């Protein structure tokens, strides 16, 4: 017994000697997966600044191909299952449930609550970043909120103003449709669910159990499908139009309105100057509304051997000026209140439309089926409804079945 | 002596096949790595009772029959033309291989933009020549989307037939044609009684191979339409891919892959039987 105590004491003494310190102070390497829409953008400046402030931590960033989100997610799942995943990575809400089911995430609550930068991120954002189990696994990093682009000059020609509700929206879309010009650039292809939700849930319905087939959601979905099928205020290619098509159509003057977010604002202003603006998406008769929240967060994986160092990196990225610098590369909105107050990366009217939409910002249910919904189930059923192969109510039944049956 | 070859075949072919069979009998979901219960034939039951499976099977039949027959017709015509003597024949023979040599993703993107409703060159030409009254959203309507992707794969695949059949044509002795001409056979007679019988073996092998490749291919459709609009261009391999890759349901995806393999088995057995005969 005495011998064991002696050995333990000797080991503790040895660990405390200077000989042991070089090992203890060996720089920790944190691998971080990320993706920027702009292939030329790099996080090199950020990494250099962080490593200068934190000499004990080395960051290994790795740009992972996006592939519509599916490639990125599946690489992440498979690497985590194989035990070869990164310490931390950029993540989206639509894979939160799957990552939770894999027990792949480290809860960040204790660190967030002790973090000085917590109050610089709005309560709306913390609300959106809370998981169904009440914990916070995702650290806010960037965000966008879907808003409505409006060509002021085209609307003015037909005596219309930027719409605030669904009746005004339909009137403006009809009035600006003529010949090779259409009132609304509807996105029925990849990623179109983000533009559809403001319509489907705009009058009070919620994407919860029974919500997809509630009278409000069914009625609003018919309104959305009828924009193409009945009123014909969208280009004939709308059922498969995706990001490039809706943006190119808008820039070519073929559409007067479309739904997107601030990452394309500078491009729009470069094309149209003051003739284009953004307003929050139309609202329902009682002021209800739904603006799809486009998230971008960081998570620390439970398999990380250095979770505290990973937290240091992701919290540094979400801190005031660092987050502004980060979003210069990402092209999206800073999550910090201090950064937004002096935001110069986008014209003010687009920032205002984004911030004004935050109170009605919402996300899809955090369920394992969400990723399949966005990539396969939504486009297949919506395209069929837009082409008249199924009824609008059938598509909502399919969504309800996928999520809640 | 055969052991290394057998071992290589077992590792490269047999193991993946057995793994796919194993997965098809289990509930294998990518994001539930710790739970893979045995569920017997449930994945097969689900697949066979899903209307999307039958729709995809129908699309696969249209895709294979139209693509392979059009590739064959175009390739055969090109082979006959390239077998004749004319200036720059060497360059023409080299150029015809270009579509075959291009990656499918590039071909998919090229044709997607050529068929684009807003910017597509085919719509522009059609409207200017008065063939079309207005631009057509070729890939956005179910009545034309399958035609659009078939055009693209025909363009990609006809050089395979052209080159293969050209090699077959060059192997037919010229004396046979001379003798037939002396006996009074015209061009049609020479084609029917010398060219076609001389190429029969090559044609059969090329058709069988191409049917297997086209039936299994999904890259071009994935790039051009993703199976849409709706499920208008979704073939069986694409259905399996989306189920496994996008849905993370590898058990269900494996069952679909096994069903596709069983459907193709007839063609594969015919090919193996022909190969052994030769």
XYZ file of C-alpha atoms in Angstrom:
683
model
C 0.000 0.000 0.000
C 2.828 2.293 0.972
C 4.678 1.346 -2.186
C 1.647 2.238 -4.361
C 1.296 5.598 -2.635
C 4.976 6.247 -3.193
C 4.711 5.369 -6.872
C 1.637 7.576 -7.303
C 3.404 10.457 -5.632
C 6.463 9.963 -7.799
C 4.356 9.930 -10.943
C 2.580 13.124 -9.924
C 5.920 14.793 -9.163
C 7.333 13.674 -12.500
C 4.269 15.011 -14.318
C 4.813 18.376 -12.687
C 8.504 18.634 -13.633
C 9.647 20.824 -16.532
C 10.499 17.640 -18.450
C 6.802 16.852 -18.695
C 5.744 20.330 -19.743
C 6.783 20.265 -23.398
C 4.427 17.344 -23.882
C 1.597 19.060 -22.020
C 2.051 22.255 -23.993
C 2.293 20.575 -27.383
C 0.034 22.567 -29.726
C -3.368 21.022 -30.170
C -4.546 20.582 -33.756
C -8.231 21.143 -34.464
C -9.675 19.978 -37.766
C -12.536 22.125 -39.074
C -14.741 21.386 -42.079
C -16.318 24.297 -43.859
C -17.854 25.385 -47.133
C -18.067 28.817 -48.725
C -20.365 29.497 -51.695
C -17.600 31.555 -53.289
C -14.895 29.080 -54.331
C -12.264 31.835 -54.210
C -12.945 32.680 -50.559
C -10.648 31.148 -47.941
C -10.520 31.248 -44.135
C -6.709 31.687 -44.151
C -6.826 35.210 -42.701
C -9.121 34.066 -39.891
C -7.008 31.031 -39.077
C -3.822 33.125 -38.942
C -5.457 35.664 -36.615
C -6.823 32.966 -34.310
C -3.531 31.086 -34.123
C -1.752 34.336 -33.280
C -4.174 34.898 -30.371
C -4.091 31.217 -29.361
C -0.554 29.890 -29.819
C -1.434 26.519 -28.280
C -4.051 25.704 -30.923
C -3.458 24.987 -34.600
C -6.448 24.998 -36.963
C -6.603 22.656 -39.955
C -9.431 23.935 -42.172
C -10.751 21.679 -44.913
C -13.061 22.916 -47.654
C -15.627 20.173 -48.295
C -17.546 20.120 -51.602
C -21.149 21.136 -51.044
C -22.997 19.172 -53.752
C -26.323 20.790 -52.900
C -25.728 19.979 -49.232
C -26.091 16.240 -49.739
C -22.451 15.567 -50.509
C -21.264 17.600 -47.542
C -23.686 15.941 -45.125
C -23.029 12.404 -46.271
C -19.263 12.875 -46.088
C -19.750 14.158 -42.568
C -21.967 11.228 -41.498
C -19.688 8.589 -43.010
C -16.495 10.128 -41.579
C -18.083 10.314 -38.111
C -19.279 6.708 -38.309
C -15.803 5.624 -39.442
C -14.278 7.450 -36.461
C -12.341 9.725 -38.767
C -14.456 12.870 -38.491
C -13.274 16.408 -37.835
C -13.221 17.986 -34.368
C -15.673 20.635 -35.480
C -17.560 21.514 -38.652
C -20.060 23.878 -40.167
C -23.507 22.332 -39.877
C -27.101 23.039 -40.855
C -30.347 22.609 -38.951
C -31.579 20.014 -41.409
C -28.984 17.515 -40.143
C -29.321 18.321 -36.429
C -31.764 15.476 -35.739
C -29.629 12.930 -37.548
C -26.466 14.032 -35.740
C -28.335 13.916 -32.415
C -29.540 10.408 -33.188
C -25.915 9.417 -33.819
C -24.874 10.948 -30.448
C -22.301 12.801 -32.522
C -22.696 16.237 -30.925
C -21.262 17.837 -27.803
C -23.747 20.046 -25.889
C -22.347 23.573 -25.793
C -24.590 24.999 -23.025
C -22.016 25.206 -20.215
C -19.564 26.984 -22.508
C -22.179 29.272 -24.067
C -23.510 30.330 -20.661
C -19.983 31.263 -19.525
C -19.056 32.920 -22.825
C -18.748 36.739 -22.738
C -20.023 37.045 -26.304
C -23.406 35.413 -25.546
C -25.267 38.702 -25.115
C -23.994 39.963 -28.490
C -26.151 37.358 -30.243
C -29.892 38.080 -30.309
C -32.453 36.089 -28.349
C -34.181 35.221 -31.657
C -31.035 33.492 -32.873
C -30.490 31.591 -29.604
C -34.153 30.485 -29.770
C -33.648 29.130 -33.273
C -30.422 27.413 -32.235
C -32.019 25.447 -29.399
C -32.505 21.738 -30.143
C -35.806 19.911 -29.488
C -34.322 18.492 -26.242
C -33.715 22.029 -24.972
C -29.935 21.859 -25.331
C -27.751 23.908 -27.652
C -25.456 21.875 -29.900
C -25.016 24.484 -32.618
C -23.073 27.731 -32.322
C -24.535 30.550 -34.472
C -22.055 31.575 -37.154
C -23.920 33.163 -40.043
C -27.495 33.523 -41.125
C -29.804 34.699 -43.813
C -33.562 35.116 -43.851
C -35.576 34.717 -47.011
C -37.044 37.958 -48.263
C -38.725 39.159 -51.434
C -36.717 40.868 -54.176
C -38.802 43.482 -55.966
C -38.056 45.381 -59.175
C -39.401 48.792 -58.183
C -39.290 50.140 -61.743
C -41.331 47.269 -63.198
C -43.933 47.541 -60.450
C -44.123 51.334 -60.803
C -44.913 50.973 -64.513
C -48.121 49.119 -63.615
C -48.923 51.264 -60.566
C -48.038 48.639 -58.025
C -46.110 48.894 -54.766
C -43.977 46.254 -53.063
C -46.526 43.778 -51.692
C -47.042 43.323 -47.973
C -49.714 40.619 -48.080
C -50.731 37.769 -50.345
C -53.516 39.661 -52.152
C -51.153 42.491 -53.044
C -48.517 39.962 -54.080
C -50.857 38.237 -56.541
C -52.035 41.582 -57.920
C -48.443 42.749 -58.454
C -47.439 39.424 -60.017
C -50.375 39.519 -62.428
C -49.790 43.148 -63.350
C -46.113 42.600 -64.162
C -46.684 39.475 -66.256
C -46.678 40.200 -69.975
C -45.066 38.470 -72.945
C -41.594 37.259 -72.015
C -41.773 38.843 -68.568
C -43.271 37.156 -65.514
C -44.326 38.531 -62.174
C -42.739 35.895 -59.944
C -39.640 33.723 -60.295
C -40.927 30.580 -58.571
C -38.275 28.044 -57.559
C -39.645 24.522 -58.000
C -36.235 22.893 -58.336
C -33.456 22.169 -55.886
C -33.608 24.277 -52.724
C -37.085 25.583 -53.556
C -38.560 24.531 -50.195
C -36.990 27.631 -48.626
C -38.989 29.872 -50.983
C -42.159 27.796 -50.622
C -42.404 27.881 -46.827
C -43.206 31.630 -46.614
C -46.288 30.896 -48.730
C -47.368 27.609 -47.121
C -46.988 28.837 -43.532
C -47.661 32.514 -44.164
C -51.146 32.611 -42.626
C -50.472 30.923 -39.336
C -49.933 27.224 -40.101
C -46.844 25.630 -38.562
C -44.732 22.681 -39.718
C -45.748 20.580 -36.725
C -47.840 17.403 -36.495
C -51.048 18.077 -38.413
C -49.725 21.438 -39.586
C -49.070 20.469 -43.198
C -52.677 19.371 -43.637
C -54.259 22.164 -41.590
C -56.845 24.263 -43.479
C -54.513 27.296 -43.455
C -51.567 25.359 -44.911
C -53.699 23.581 -47.525
C -55.278 26.838 -48.633
C -51.945 28.646 -48.836
C -50.347 25.770 -50.727
C -53.136 25.888 -53.308
C -52.442 29.615 -53.638
C -48.746 28.844 -54.245
C -49.345 26.132 -56.856
C -51.992 28.261 -58.587
C -49.435 31.019 -59.170
C -48.023 28.723 -61.849
C -50.959 26.553 -62.847
C -53.852 28.999 -62.847
C -52.516 32.552 -62.879
C -49.430 31.718 -64.970
C -47.369 34.482 -63.403
C -44.187 32.329 -63.357
C -41.855 31.307 -66.201
C -42.872 27.962 -67.774
C -39.573 26.507 -66.542
C -40.548 27.215 -62.906
C -41.126 23.558 -61.909
C -37.406 22.835 -62.230
C -35.907 26.307 -61.795
C -33.254 26.349 -59.091
C -30.900 28.998 -57.707
C -29.144 29.888 -60.971
C -32.356 30.126 -62.964
C -34.277 32.347 -60.537
C -31.318 34.685 -60.086
C -30.469 34.818 -63.805
C -34.125 35.415 -64.706
C -34.293 38.267 -62.224
C -31.034 39.782 -63.488
C -32.144 39.397 -67.106
C -35.335 41.351 -66.355
C -37.545 38.351 -67.065
C -39.085 38.322 -63.593
C -40.252 41.190 -61.393
C -40.107 39.435 -58.010
C -38.440 36.405 -56.505
C -37.614 35.009 -53.082
C -33.992 34.762 -52.027
C -31.672 36.236 -49.403
C -28.948 38.763 -48.804
C -26.084 36.748 -50.300
C -27.239 37.844 -53.776
C -27.984 41.476 -52.846
C -24.718 42.969 -54.109
C -25.099 41.143 -57.398
C -28.634 42.517 -57.807
C -27.551 46.059 -56.973
C -24.683 45.794 -59.473
C -27.276 44.940 -62.149
C -30.169 47.263 -61.256
C -28.853 49.874 -58.823
C -31.693 51.571 -56.958
C -34.341 49.949 -59.153
C -34.270 46.837 -56.976
C -35.101 46.443 -53.327
C -36.017 43.768 -50.842
C -39.012 43.593 -48.525
C -40.105 40.950 -46.014
C -42.130 38.146 -47.585
C -45.917 38.719 -47.744
C -47.852 38.276 -44.515
C -51.279 36.875 -43.712
C -54.378 38.914 -42.803
C -53.629 38.873 -39.058
C -50.006 39.839 -39.433
C -48.910 36.209 -39.389
C -45.945 35.290 -41.521
C -43.131 32.880 -42.096
C -39.665 33.856 -43.235
C -37.435 30.857 -43.763
C -34.323 31.058 -41.655
C -31.182 29.978 -43.483
C -28.747 28.890 -40.858
C -25.034 28.310 -40.729
C -23.552 27.100 -37.471
C -20.571 25.271 -36.026
C -20.767 22.130 -33.917
C -18.198 20.294 -31.812
C -18.310 16.546 -32.322
C -18.426 14.212 -29.350
C -15.562 12.164 -30.801
C -13.224 15.161 -30.656
C -10.232 14.599 -28.379
C -9.929 18.342 -27.791
C -13.461 19.683 -27.453
C -12.432 22.727 -25.392
C -9.918 23.836 -28.019
C -12.584 23.264 -30.705
C -14.977 25.428 -28.673
C -12.308 28.143 -28.410
C -12.115 28.222 -32.222
C -15.852 28.261 -32.948
C -16.608 30.805 -30.216
C -13.786 33.001 -31.543
C -15.408 32.845 -35.007
C -18.740 34.015 -33.557
C -17.269 36.957 -31.677
C -17.962 40.561 -32.875
C -15.246 41.633 -35.334
C -14.103 38.062 -36.070
C -17.610 37.158 -37.160
C -17.754 40.207 -39.424
C -14.451 39.140 -41.009
C -15.768 35.601 -41.383
C -18.940 36.792 -43.118
C -16.910 38.839 -45.570
C -15.759 35.475 -46.905
C -19.085 33.690 -46.440
C -21.139 36.543 -47.976
C -23.888 36.187 -45.363
C -25.066 38.137 -42.303
C -23.149 38.414 -39.071
C -24.855 36.855 -36.050
C -23.562 39.542 -33.698
C -25.579 42.617 -32.794
C -22.407 44.728 -32.603
C -21.334 43.613 -36.081
C -24.778 44.246 -37.606
C -24.828 47.805 -36.207
C -21.924 48.809 -38.424
C -22.570 46.437 -41.302
C -21.238 47.735 -44.605
C -21.015 44.584 -46.699
C -24.540 44.961 -48.111
C -26.753 48.011 -48.802
C -28.860 48.950 -45.798
C -32.279 48.205 -47.346
C -31.356 44.521 -47.745
C -30.025 44.339 -44.192
C -33.242 45.968 -42.959
C -35.411 43.463 -44.842
C -33.378 40.645 -43.286
C -33.489 41.971 -39.725
C -37.204 42.878 -39.977
C -37.895 39.266 -40.958
C -36.175 37.748 -37.913
C -39.253 37.826 -35.616
C -41.151 35.603 -38.075
C -38.124 33.465 -38.977
C -38.699 29.756 -38.740
C -37.163 26.435 -39.660
C -38.409 23.005 -40.676
C -38.963 20.393 -37.973
C -35.697 19.036 -36.569
C -36.382 15.437 -37.551
C -34.233 12.794 -39.265
C -36.561 12.960 -42.289
C -35.852 16.673 -42.889
C -32.819 16.123 -45.098
C -34.755 13.667 -47.281
C -37.648 16.139 -47.428
C -35.498 18.974 -48.742
C -33.549 16.910 -51.269
C -36.116 14.465 -52.666
C -39.642 14.546 -51.261
C -40.309 18.275 -51.595
C -39.050 18.742 -55.178
C -40.674 15.541 -56.471
C -44.121 16.268 -55.047
C -44.071 20.004 -55.694
C -43.013 19.521 -59.308
C -45.810 16.997 -59.799
C -48.319 19.474 -58.337
C -46.963 22.335 -60.460
C -47.332 20.160 -63.553
C -50.862 19.096 -62.586
C -49.963 15.428 -62.077
C -51.202 15.503 -58.484
C -53.403 17.922 -56.566
C -51.794 20.511 -54.242
C -53.455 18.818 -51.251
C -51.843 15.498 -52.219
C -48.380 16.993 -51.894
C -49.184 18.271 -48.401
C -50.484 14.833 -47.439
C -47.177 13.376 -48.637
C -45.213 15.848 -46.481
C -47.357 15.158 -43.413
C -46.882 11.432 -43.945
C -43.124 11.758 -44.287
C -42.687 13.775 -41.114
C -45.393 12.536 -38.793
C -46.898 9.203 -39.860
C -2.724 -20.929 -61.310
C -6.308 -19.691 -61.105
C -6.144 -18.869 -57.412
C -4.968 -15.223 -57.708
C -7.611 -14.436 -60.340
C -10.307 -16.138 -58.274
C -9.193 -14.285 -55.157
C -9.222 -10.943 -56.986
C -12.696 -11.655 -58.387
C -13.940 -12.650 -54.937
C -12.605 -9.478 -53.311
C -13.604 -7.068 -56.056
C -16.948 -8.550 -57.106
C -18.262 -11.164 -54.719
C -17.711 -9.327 -51.436
C -19.528 -6.124 -52.489
C -22.383 -8.210 -53.895
C -22.679 -10.217 -50.666
C -22.483 -7.019 -48.620
C -25.300 -5.494 -50.697
C -27.392 -8.633 -50.202
C -26.731 -8.520 -46.447
C -27.694 -4.842 -46.235
C -30.876 -5.435 -48.242
C -32.070 -7.838 -45.510
C -31.348 -5.390 -42.682
C -32.643 -2.001 -41.610
C -29.438 -0.108 -42.436
C -29.848 3.637 -41.985
C -26.738 5.791 -42.241
C -27.510 7.957 -39.234
C -28.361 4.974 -36.970
C -24.989 3.215 -37.048
C -25.548 1.182 -33.863
C -28.856 -0.354 -34.883
C -29.014 -2.630 -37.927
C -31.730 -5.193 -37.168
C -32.477 -8.100 -39.485
C -35.832 -7.462 -41.171
C -35.958 -10.272 -43.703
C -37.592 -9.309 -46.980
C -39.279 -6.156 -45.670
C -37.102 -3.853 -47.773
C -38.187 -5.791 -50.861
C -41.849 -5.674 -49.859
C -41.656 -1.916 -49.337
C -39.917 -1.431 -52.690
C -42.373 -3.560 -54.642
C -45.443 -1.907 -53.118
C -44.134 1.609 -53.721
C -45.678 3.208 -56.851
C -42.393 5.091 -57.404
C -40.638 1.742 -57.977
C -42.987 0.816 -60.815
C -42.832 4.307 -62.259
C -39.028 4.151 -62.168
C -39.080 0.702 -63.770
C -41.276 2.027 -66.585
C -38.956 4.984 -67.056
C -35.972 2.600 -67.122
C -37.556 0.581 -69.923
C -38.224 3.716 -71.998
C -34.721 4.992 -71.226
C -32.923 1.756 -72.229
C -35.000 0.912 -75.308
C -34.979 4.434 -76.785
C -31.374 5.270 -75.885
C -29.817 1.997 -77.081
C -31.851 1.732 -80.296
C -31.164 5.354 -81.277
C -27.474 5.040 -80.395
C -27.304 1.882 -82.481
C -29.051 3.459 -85.486
C -26.870 6.561 -85.384
C -23.690 4.611 -84.663
C -24.329 2.113 -87.449
C -24.962 4.921 -89.947
C -21.779 6.680 -88.838
C -19.791 3.428 -89.124
C -21.022 2.827 -92.689
C -20.129 6.402 -93.669
C -16.699 6.229 -92.014
C -15.984 2.951 -93.794
C -16.139 4.726 -97.148
C -13.168 6.522 -98.648
C -13.234 10.318 -98.480
C -10.872 13.187 -97.762
C -10.086 13.817 -94.060
C -11.481 10.405 -93.122
C -8.817 9.988 -90.421
C -9.810 13.239 -88.759
C -13.512 12.355 -88.934
C -12.817 8.979 -87.310
C -10.873 10.691 -84.517
C -13.483 13.424 -83.933
C -16.378 11.015 -83.641
C -14.888 9.608 -80.454
C -15.032 12.998 -78.683
C -18.546 12.608 -77.127
C -17.596 9.157 -75.850
C -14.428 10.534 -74.295
C -16.134 13.397 -72.425
C -17.149 12.877 -68.785
C -20.889 12.382 -68.303
C -21.114 15.354 -65.938
C -19.730 17.684 -68.629
C -22.119 16.265 -71.208
C -25.009 16.683 -68.785
C -24.145 20.320 -68.145
C -23.653 21.051 -71.873
C -27.051 19.636 -72.783
C -28.776 21.201 -69.785
C -27.706 24.641 -70.960
C -28.426 23.874 -74.618
C -31.972 22.854 -73.660
C -32.432 25.667 -71.120
C -35.691 27.559 -71.383
C -34.197 31.013 -70.905
C -30.729 30.836 -72.403
C -30.726 27.593 -74.420
C -29.274 27.725 -77.916
C -31.728 25.110 -79.236
C -34.719 27.247 -78.280
C -33.047 30.290 -79.807
C -32.381 28.523 -83.106
C -35.851 26.958 -83.128
C -37.574 30.298 -82.603
C -35.405 32.143 -85.156
C -36.021 29.485 -87.820
C -39.740 29.537 -87.080
C -39.767 25.877 -86.007
C -40.874 26.908 -82.509
C -43.418 29.639 -81.802
C -41.893 30.230 -78.345
C -39.194 28.803 -76.095
C -39.988 25.357 -74.729
C -39.019 24.346 -71.168
C -37.737 20.991 -72.418
C -36.468 19.703 -69.078
C -39.238 21.263 -66.977
C -42.259 19.457 -68.412
C -42.849 15.750 -68.055
C -43.799 15.292 -71.715
C -40.375 16.384 -73.008
C -37.919 15.843 -70.136
C -37.252 12.160 -70.874
C -36.704 13.026 -74.544
C -34.177 15.668 -73.482
C -32.049 13.301 -71.426
C -32.305 10.572 -74.084
C -30.952 13.006 -76.716
C -27.983 13.662 -74.458
C -27.140 10.002 -73.867
C -27.615 9.181 -77.559
C -25.051 11.872 -78.374
C -22.712 10.469 -75.740
C -23.100 6.794 -76.646
C -23.390 6.546 -80.438
C -19.575 6.710 -80.933
C -19.285 3.394 -79.076
C -21.418 1.715 -81.746
C -19.714 3.662 -84.538
C -16.210 2.594 -83.532
C -17.139 -1.000 -82.658
C -19.129 -1.565 -85.842
C -16.460 0.157 -87.946
C -13.921 -2.355 -86.625
C -16.379 -5.126 -87.508
C -16.886 -3.738 -91.012
C -13.147 -3.672 -91.635
C -12.916 -7.320 -90.691
C -15.296 -8.378 -93.522
C -13.166 -9.504 -96.503
C -13.514 -7.189 -99.530
C -13.598 -10.219 -101.826
C -17.077 -11.098 -100.594
C -18.401 -7.748 -101.833
C -16.573 -8.159 -105.165
C -18.002 -11.637 -105.654
C -21.502 -10.442 -104.779
C -21.204 -7.547 -107.244
C -20.108 -9.966 -110.004
C -23.137 -12.108 -109.169
C -25.342 -9.046 -109.680
C -26.049 -8.036 -106.070
C -26.939 -4.364 -105.601
C -26.057 -2.174 -102.585
C -29.066 -3.377 -100.585
C -28.339 -7.010 -101.439
C -24.691 -6.683 -100.417
C -25.735 -4.977 -97.156
C -28.363 -7.590 -96.365
C -26.428 -10.706 -97.314
C -22.821 -9.746 -96.480
C -22.630 -6.760 -94.144
C -25.396 -7.711 -91.710
C -24.417 -11.398 -91.335
C -20.754 -10.353 -91.079
C -21.541 -7.923 -88.269
C -24.169 -10.010 -86.460
C -21.806 -11.152 -83.703
C -20.392 -7.680 -83.117
C -23.860 -6.087 -83.146
C -25.228 -8.560 -80.609
C -22.278 -8.120 -78.243
C -22.314 -4.320 -78.556
C -26.095 -4.170 -77.960
C -25.889 -6.400 -74.892
C -23.014 -4.437 -73.375
C -24.621 -1.093 -74.053
C -27.959 -2.223 -72.629
C -26.239 -3.125 -69.350
C -24.336 0.171 -69.221
C -27.325 2.354 -70.073
C -29.614 0.478 -67.681
C -27.121 1.081 -64.864
C -26.194 4.664 -65.723
C -27.610 7.501 -63.666
C -25.008 10.285 -63.805
C -26.388 12.029 -66.875
C -29.961 12.073 -65.531
C -28.770 13.144 -62.096
C -26.968 16.153 -63.562
C -29.664 17.147 -66.046
C -32.916 16.664 -64.138
C -32.207 14.886 -60.850
C -35.016 12.527 -61.893
C -37.549 15.335 -62.308
C -39.728 17.088 -63.015
C -41.510 15.076 -60.348
C -40.337 11.574 -61.139
C -40.650 11.875 -64.940
C -37.013 10.901 -65.582
C -36.316 8.852 -62.480
C -34.963 5.441 -63.494
C -34.432 2.466 -61.198
C -30.712 3.038 -60.483
C -31.408 6.707 -59.752
C -34.239 5.694 -57.418
C -31.814 3.378 -55.589
C -29.152 6.076 -55.449
C -31.486 8.751 -54.074
C -32.905 6.331 -51.505
C -29.441 5.395 -50.256
C -27.523 8.656 -50.704
C -30.113 11.339 -50.013
C -32.382 9.378 -47.706
C -29.503 7.651 -45.906
C -31.499 4.397 -46.189
C -28.840 1.966 -47.369
C -30.968 -1.108 -46.604
C -33.770 0.041 -48.884
C -31.307 1.290 -51.506
C -29.553 -2.095 -51.495
C -32.853 -3.916 -52.003
C -33.545 -1.712 -55.033
C -30.046 -2.418 -56.367
C -30.556 -6.167 -55.958
C -33.904 -5.971 -57.788
C -32.249 -4.051 -60.629
C -29.503 -6.686 -60.797
C -32.079 -9.479 -60.984
C -33.868 -7.669 -63.807
C -30.596 -7.302 -65.696
C -29.545 -10.862 -65.015
C -31.207 -12.112 -68.199
C -29.142 -9.743 -70.312
C -25.972 -10.553 -68.358
C -26.465 -14.326 -68.685
C -27.025 -13.954 -72.441
C -23.814 -11.938 -72.674
C -21.799 -14.511 -70.656
C -23.268 -17.367 -72.687
C -22.298 -15.624 -75.944
C -18.809 -14.862 -74.621
C -18.246 -18.512 -73.706
C -19.498 -19.670 -77.081
C -17.018 -17.457 -78.851
